[in-house]
Amino acid sequence: MPAAALTSKSKSKRNASRPVMIDLTYAPLEKRPLPAGRPREWYITHNRRLKAMRLAIALLDAGVYVPNQASNTRIRSMAEDVGIHPPSDITCHMVRALMRYSR
């Protein structure tokens, strides 16, 4: 069977017995520059949120599902494993907040 994913049953009677193949793979969006003219604090916060999201996803993939399990040292070691600069205390707090509110 090809690597394409199968979707659920089609609504039409003609294709009811055959699965529908999807051959499109995921492609990340093209990166665009950040908008100019914002205060410096906006860019710092924006990049901090992106870093926190990447770390939260990496922790969830590693099996850390509860914010109590995500200590600062664990988050920083995950950042090292993933290849991200060590996060600050504020970013570690944001990672735990993202894990808490995703439920």
Short mmCIF file of C-alpha atoms in Angstrom, two decimals:
data_model
loop_
_atom_site.label_atom_id
_atom_site.label_comp_id
_atom_site.label_asym_id
_atom_site.label_seq_id
_atom_site.Cartn_x
_atom_site.Cartn_y
_atom_site.Cartn_z
CA MET A 1 0.00 0.00 0.00
CA PRO A 2 1.41 3.48 -0.84
CA ALA A 3 2.49 5.89 1.88
CA ALA A 4 -0.58 8.05 1.24
CA ALA A 5 -3.17 8.26 3.99
CA LEU A 6 -6.65 6.85 3.73
CA THR A 7 -9.70 8.89 4.56
CA SER A 8 -12.98 7.70 5.99
CA LYS A 9 -15.76 6.37 3.80
CA SER A 10 -16.94 8.60 1.01
CA LYS A 11 -20.54 9.88 1.10
CA SER A 12 -21.32 8.90 -2.47
CA LYS A 13 -22.65 5.41 -3.14
CA ARG A 14 -20.31 4.98 -6.10
CA ASN A 15 -17.16 5.22 -3.93
CA ALA A 16 -18.62 3.69 -0.78
CA SER A 17 -16.63 0.45 -1.10
CA ARG A 18 -13.33 2.07 -2.12
CA PRO A 19 -11.18 4.22 0.18
CA VAL A 20 -10.17 7.63 -1.09
CA MET A 21 -6.40 8.10 -1.40
CA ILE A 22 -4.74 11.37 -0.44
CA ASP A 23 -1.37 11.84 -2.09
CA LEU A 24 -0.50 15.29 -0.78
CA THR A 25 2.23 15.36 1.85
CA TYR A 26 2.68 18.00 4.51
CA ALA A 27 4.85 20.90 3.43
CA PRO A 28 5.74 23.67 5.89
CA LEU A 29 4.66 27.18 5.02
CA GLU A 30 7.20 29.50 3.47
CA LYS A 31 8.81 31.70 6.11
CA ARG A 32 8.09 35.38 5.81
CA PRO A 33 9.83 38.24 7.57
CA LEU A 34 8.17 39.64 10.66
CA PRO A 35 6.25 42.89 10.18
CA ALA A 36 8.32 46.02 10.59
CA GLY A 37 7.49 48.91 12.87
CA ARG A 38 6.49 47.03 16.00
CA PRO A 39 8.09 47.76 19.38
CA ARG A 40 11.12 45.62 20.26
CA GLU A 41 9.22 43.96 23.11
CA TRP A 42 6.69 42.57 20.61
CA TYR A 43 9.44 40.73 18.69
CA ILE A 44 10.97 39.37 21.90
CA THR A 45 7.59 38.08 23.09
CA HIS A 46 6.77 36.62 19.67
CA ASN A 47 10.03 34.67 19.45
CA ARG A 48 9.67 33.54 23.07
CA ARG A 49 6.20 32.15 22.32
CA LEU A 50 7.51 30.26 19.28
CA LYS A 51 10.33 28.77 21.35
CA ALA A 52 7.92 27.78 24.11
CA MET A 53 5.66 26.09 21.56
CA ARG A 54 8.53 24.12 20.05
CA LEU A 55 9.65 22.98 23.50
CA ALA A 56 6.12 22.06 24.60
CA ILE A 57 5.66 19.93 21.48
CA ALA A 58 9.01 18.22 22.02
CA LEU A 59 8.14 17.46 25.65
CA LEU A 60 4.73 16.07 24.68
CA ASP A 61 6.40 13.87 22.04
CA ALA A 62 8.82 12.65 24.72
CA GLY A 63 5.95 11.62 27.02
CA VAL A 64 5.83 14.57 29.41
CA TYR A 65 2.11 15.35 29.53
CA VAL A 66 1.70 17.07 32.90
CA PRO A 67 3.20 20.50 33.66
CA ASN A 68 4.38 19.23 37.08
CA GLN A 69 6.77 16.86 35.28
CA ALA A 70 8.31 19.71 33.26
CA SER A 71 10.86 21.27 35.59
CA ASN A 72 13.22 23.98 34.37
CA THR A 73 16.09 21.50 34.17
CA ARG A 74 14.01 19.04 32.17
CA ILE A 75 12.88 21.76 29.75
CA ARG A 76 16.47 22.98 29.35
CA SER A 77 17.77 19.47 28.72
CA MET A 78 15.04 18.97 26.09
CA ALA A 79 16.11 22.24 24.47
CA GLU A 80 19.65 20.91 24.28
CA ASP A 81 18.42 17.64 22.76
CA VAL A 82 16.35 19.45 20.14
CA GLY A 83 19.06 21.97 19.34
CA ILE A 84 17.49 25.12 20.77
CA HIS A 85 19.33 27.66 22.92
CA PRO A 86 18.62 27.16 26.64
CA PRO A 87 15.37 28.93 27.57
CA SER A 88 15.03 31.53 30.29
CA ASP A 89 12.90 31.07 33.40
CA ILE A 90 10.11 33.05 31.72
CA THR A 91 10.14 30.76 28.69
CA CYS A 92 10.09 27.68 30.93
CA HIS A 93 7.04 29.13 32.66
CA MET A 94 5.39 29.67 29.26
CA VAL A 95 6.09 26.04 28.31
CA ARG A 96 4.30 24.82 31.43
CA ALA A 97 1.42 27.23 30.77
CA LEU A 98 1.03 25.91 27.22
CA MET A 99 0.96 22.34 28.52
CA ARG A 100 -1.60 23.30 31.17
CA TYR A 101 -4.03 25.10 28.84
CA SER A 102 -3.89 22.60 25.99
CA ARG A 103 -6.15 20.21 27.88
#
